[in-house]
Amino acid sequence: MTVRDLVCGMNIELQSAFAKREHMGQTFYFCSQSCVDQFDKEPHRYMTTSATTGFNPERTLTRIELPVTRLPSNQTDSTLEPALRALPGVSGVKINITAGKLDLEYDAGKVDLTKIAEILRKVDCGIRMW
């Protein structure tokens, strides 16, 4: 099985990984001592964020991609992006109408996720559930 060294991006065979680290319930594999050392200096940098809560206690800036339904068909007529950008702590909003995706970058310590949900409801967007 192949895994990715998140420090350098190299794909490595699991059984031949130089080292592995456990951090906050996640396992990371590395190709070299250099990558291990970089990870050990700042492990939270390599943590993924919960897609259900959007929160990682060690990482304040969070990026989440939401699969949404009923996006406005015309981006220029949409009130969705300006409404999301107006929330304190939101630093980035990208809407891909064709793919039905909403990409948010926000400070999890400042943004109330219920406010994001309220805005989606207000403009009649929904989050696709699998």
mmCIF file of N, CA, C and O in Angstrom, residues 57-101:
data_model
loop_
_atom_site.group_PDB
_atom_site.id
_atom_site.type_symbol
_atom_site.label_atom_id
_atom_site.label_comp_id
_atom_site.label_asym_id
_atom_site.label_seq_id
_atom_site.Cartn_x
_atom_site.Cartn_y
_atom_site.Cartn_z
ATOM 1 N N PRO A 57 -8.711 21.571 17.184
ATOM 2 C CA PRO A 57 -8.323 22.430 18.293
ATOM 3 C C PRO A 57 -6.930 23.021 18.191
ATOM 4 O O PRO A 57 -6.642 24.026 18.819
ATOM 5 N N GLU A 58 -6.047 22.439 17.396
ATOM 6 C CA GLU A 58 -4.695 22.962 17.280
ATOM 7 C C GLU A 58 -4.497 23.846 16.059
ATOM 8 O O GLU A 58 -3.409 24.332 15.811
ATOM 9 N N ARG A 59 -5.536 24.044 15.294
ATOM 10 C CA ARG A 59 -5.387 24.792 14.052
ATOM 11 C C ARG A 59 -6.523 25.784 13.953
ATOM 12 O O ARG A 59 -7.683 25.410 13.874
ATOM 13 N N THR A 60 -6.204 27.066 13.944
ATOM 14 C CA THR A 60 -7.274 28.053 13.926
ATOM 15 C C THR A 60 -7.811 28.311 12.529
ATOM 16 O O THR A 60 -8.995 28.526 12.364
ATOM 17 N N LEU A 61 -6.946 28.316 11.510
ATOM 18 C CA LEU A 61 -7.436 28.548 10.156
ATOM 19 C C LEU A 61 -7.829 27.215 9.544
ATOM 20 O O LEU A 61 -7.035 26.297 9.449
ATOM 21 N N THR A 62 -9.075 27.118 9.162
ATOM 22 C CA THR A 62 -9.639 25.872 8.682
ATOM 23 C C THR A 62 -10.170 26.062 7.276
ATOM 24 O O THR A 62 -10.720 27.100 6.943
ATOM 25 N N ARG A 63 -9.995 25.035 6.465
ATOM 26 C CA ARG A 63 -10.553 25.047 5.112
ATOM 27 C C ARG A 63 -11.472 23.838 5.004
ATOM 28 O O ARG A 63 -11.102 22.734 5.380
ATOM 29 N N ILE A 64 -12.684 24.080 4.514
ATOM 30 C CA ILE A 64 -13.629 22.988 4.348
ATOM 31 C C ILE A 64 -14.307 23.134 2.997
ATOM 32 O O ILE A 64 -14.603 24.243 2.551
ATOM 33 N N GLU A 65 -14.498 22.004 2.335
ATOM 34 C CA GLU A 65 -15.202 21.982 1.059
ATOM 35 C C GLU A 65 -16.538 21.305 1.293
ATOM 36 O O GLU A 65 -16.597 20.186 1.777
ATOM 37 N N LEU A 66 -17.610 22.010 0.972
ATOM 38 C CA LEU A 66 -18.953 21.476 1.175
ATOM 39 C C LEU A 66 -19.615 21.185 -0.163
ATOM 40 O O LEU A 66 -19.644 22.051 -1.044
ATOM 41 N N PRO A 67 -20.143 19.980 -0.327
ATOM 42 C CA PRO A 67 -20.926 19.694 -1.530
ATOM 43 C C PRO A 67 -22.324 20.275 -1.330
ATOM 44 O O PRO A 67 -23.024 19.897 -0.407
ATOM 45 N N VAL A 68 -22.697 21.220 -2.148
ATOM 46 C CA VAL A 68 -23.976 21.904 -1.944
ATOM 47 C C VAL A 68 -24.915 21.721 -3.130
ATOM 48 O O VAL A 68 -24.489 21.492 -4.253
ATOM 49 N N THR A 69 -26.183 21.832 -2.834
ATOM 50 C CA THR A 69 -27.219 21.733 -3.856
ATOM 51 C C THR A 69 -27.888 23.096 -4.010
ATOM 52 O O THR A 69 -27.799 23.944 -3.132
ATOM 53 N N ARG A 70 -28.540 23.269 -5.115
ATOM 54 C CA ARG A 70 -29.300 24.481 -5.415
ATOM 55 C C ARG A 70 -28.465 25.765 -5.320
ATOM 56 O O ARG A 70 -28.925 26.772 -4.818
ATOM 57 N N LEU A 71 -27.230 25.693 -5.822
ATOM 58 C CA LEU A 71 -26.415 26.907 -5.884
ATOM 59 C C LEU A 71 -27.039 27.865 -6.891
ATOM 60 O O LEU A 71 -27.657 27.437 -7.869
ATOM 61 N N PRO A 72 -26.879 29.165 -6.680
ATOM 62 C CA PRO A 72 -27.405 30.121 -7.652
ATOM 63 C C PRO A 72 -26.795 29.861 -9.026
ATOM 64 O O PRO A 72 -25.599 29.608 -9.124
ATOM 65 N N SER A 73 -27.612 29.909 -10.059
ATOM 66 C CA SER A 73 -27.109 29.601 -11.398
ATOM 67 C C SER A 73 -26.271 30.735 -11.969
ATOM 68 O O SER A 73 -25.480 30.538 -12.867
ATOM 69 N N ASN A 74 -26.426 31.928 -11.437
ATOM 70 C CA ASN A 74 -25.654 33.067 -11.918
ATOM 71 C C ASN A 74 -24.870 33.651 -10.750
ATOM 72 O O ASN A 74 -25.446 34.227 -9.835
ATOM 73 N N GLN A 75 -23.553 33.522 -10.789
ATOM 74 C CA GLN A 75 -22.687 33.961 -9.699
ATOM 75 C C GLN A 75 -22.865 35.449 -9.390
ATOM 76 O O GLN A 75 -22.831 35.860 -8.250
ATOM 77 N N THR A 76 -23.086 36.275 -10.424
ATOM 78 C CA THR A 76 -23.180 37.715 -10.199
ATOM 79 C C THR A 76 -24.465 38.095 -9.471
ATOM 80 O O THR A 76 -24.516 39.117 -8.805
ATOM 81 N N ASP A 77 -25.497 37.268 -9.577
ATOM 82 C CA ASP A 77 -26.752 37.556 -8.882
ATOM 83 C C ASP A 77 -26.777 36.962 -7.474
ATOM 84 O O ASP A 77 -27.702 37.185 -6.723
ATOM 85 N N SER A 78 -25.764 36.217 -7.113
ATOM 86 C CA SER A 78 -25.759 35.498 -5.856
ATOM 87 C C SER A 78 -25.459 36.403 -4.671
ATOM 88 O O SER A 78 -24.554 37.229 -4.708
ATOM 89 N N THR A 79 -26.214 36.212 -3.609
ATOM 90 C CA THR A 79 -25.932 36.902 -2.351
ATOM 91 C C THR A 79 -25.146 35.989 -1.416
ATOM 92 O O THR A 79 -24.747 36.405 -0.342
ATOM 93 N N LEU A 80 -24.924 34.744 -1.844
ATOM 94 C CA LEU A 80 -24.260 33.760 -0.992
ATOM 95 C C LEU A 80 -22.829 34.163 -0.645
ATOM 96 O O LEU A 80 -22.457 34.221 0.526
ATOM 97 N N GLU A 81 -22.021 34.456 -1.658
ATOM 98 C CA GLU A 81 -20.609 34.760 -1.392
ATOM 99 C C GLU A 81 -20.442 36.003 -0.509
ATOM 100 O O GLU A 81 -19.726 35.956 0.490
ATOM 101 N N PRO A 82 -21.102 37.121 -0.813
ATOM 102 C CA PRO A 82 -20.932 38.292 0.051
ATOM 103 C C PRO A 82 -21.426 38.043 1.479
ATOM 104 O O PRO A 82 -20.834 38.542 2.438
ATOM 105 N N ALA A 83 -22.489 37.268 1.624
ATOM 106 C CA ALA A 83 -23.008 36.983 2.963
ATOM 107 C C ALA A 83 -22.021 36.156 3.777
ATOM 108 O O ALA A 83 -21.816 36.407 4.969
ATOM 109 N N LEU A 84 -21.382 35.176 3.136
ATOM 110 C CA LEU A 84 -20.385 34.367 3.833
ATOM 111 C C LEU A 84 -19.136 35.183 4.156
ATOM 112 O O LEU A 84 -18.582 35.086 5.250
ATOM 113 N N ARG A 85 -18.696 36.007 3.216
ATOM 114 C CA ARG A 85 -17.503 36.836 3.444
ATOM 115 C C ARG A 85 -17.721 37.843 4.573
ATOM 116 O O ARG A 85 -16.764 38.272 5.222
ATOM 117 N N ALA A 86 -18.969 38.225 4.802
ATOM 118 C CA ALA A 86 -19.280 39.203 5.846
ATOM 119 C C ALA A 86 -19.179 38.611 7.256
ATOM 120 O O ALA A 86 -19.116 39.357 8.232
ATOM 121 N N LEU A 87 -19.153 37.288 7.369
ATOM 122 C CA LEU A 87 -19.031 36.666 8.689
ATOM 123 C C LEU A 87 -17.645 36.939 9.265
ATOM 124 O O LEU A 87 -16.644 36.733 8.579
ATOM 125 N N PRO A 88 -17.574 37.369 10.520
ATOM 126 C CA PRO A 88 -16.265 37.575 11.148
ATOM 127 C C PRO A 88 -15.472 36.272 11.170
ATOM 128 O O PRO A 88 -15.990 35.234 11.570
ATOM 129 N N GLY A 89 -14.233 36.334 10.694
ATOM 130 C CA GLY A 89 -13.368 35.158 10.702
ATOM 131 C C GLY A 89 -13.290 34.430 9.379
ATOM 132 O O GLY A 89 -12.411 33.603 9.182
ATOM 133 N N VAL A 90 -14.193 34.714 8.437
ATOM 134 C CA VAL A 90 -14.143 34.071 7.120
ATOM 135 C C VAL A 90 -13.101 34.811 6.289
ATOM 136 O O VAL A 90 -13.168 36.019 6.120
ATOM 137 N N SER A 91 -12.123 34.065 5.779
ATOM 138 C CA SER A 91 -11.054 34.694 5.007
ATOM 139 C C SER A 91 -11.101 34.342 3.527
ATOM 140 O O SER A 91 -10.416 34.959 2.730
ATOM 141 N N GLY A 92 -11.902 33.341 3.160
ATOM 142 C CA GLY A 92 -11.980 32.979 1.756
ATOM 143 C C GLY A 92 -13.245 32.208 1.430
ATOM 144 O O GLY A 92 -13.692 31.387 2.216
ATOM 145 N N VAL A 93 -13.816 32.511 0.276
ATOM 146 C CA VAL A 93 -15.010 31.820 -0.208
ATOM 147 C C VAL A 93 -14.826 31.586 -1.702
ATOM 148 O O VAL A 93 -14.524 32.520 -2.443
ATOM 149 N N LYS A 94 -14.971 30.338 -2.116
ATOM 150 C CA LYS A 94 -14.951 30.015 -3.548
ATOM 151 C C LYS A 94 -16.168 29.158 -3.827
ATOM 152 O O LYS A 94 -16.412 28.173 -3.138
ATOM 153 N N ILE A 95 -16.910 29.533 -4.841
ATOM 154 C CA ILE A 95 -18.095 28.782 -5.230
ATOM 155 C C ILE A 95 -17.861 28.225 -6.624
ATOM 156 O O ILE A 95 -17.542 28.962 -7.556
ATOM 157 N N ASN A 96 -18.013 26.909 -6.752
ATOM 158 C CA ASN A 96 -17.911 26.258 -8.046
ATOM 159 C C ASN A 96 -19.311 25.760 -8.400
ATOM 160 O O ASN A 96 -19.748 24.711 -7.929
ATOM 161 N N ILE A 97 -20.012 26.539 -9.186
ATOM 162 C CA ILE A 97 -21.407 26.227 -9.533
ATOM 163 C C ILE A 97 -21.490 24.917 -10.301
ATOM 164 O O ILE A 97 -22.337 24.076 -10.022
ATOM 165 N N THR A 98 -20.590 24.713 -11.254
ATOM 166 C CA THR A 98 -20.613 23.512 -12.086
ATOM 167 C C THR A 98 -20.445 22.246 -11.260
ATOM 168 O O THR A 98 -21.161 21.267 -11.448
ATOM 169 N N ALA A 99 -19.499 22.268 -10.330
ATOM 170 C CA ALA A 99 -19.226 21.082 -9.501
ATOM 171 C C ALA A 99 -20.139 21.004 -8.277
ATOM 172 O O ALA A 99 -20.180 19.982 -7.598
ATOM 173 N N GLY A 100 -20.864 22.074 -7.986
ATOM 174 C CA GLY A 100 -21.729 22.085 -6.804
ATOM 175 C C GLY A 100 -20.927 22.059 -5.512
ATOM 176 O O GLY A 100 -21.260 21.331 -4.577
ATOM 177 N N LYS A 101 -19.867 22.876 -5.462
ATOM 178 C CA LYS A 101 -19.001 22.883 -4.277
ATOM 179 C C LYS A 101 -18.800 24.297 -3.753
ATOM 180 O O LYS A 101 -18.685 25.247 -4.522
#
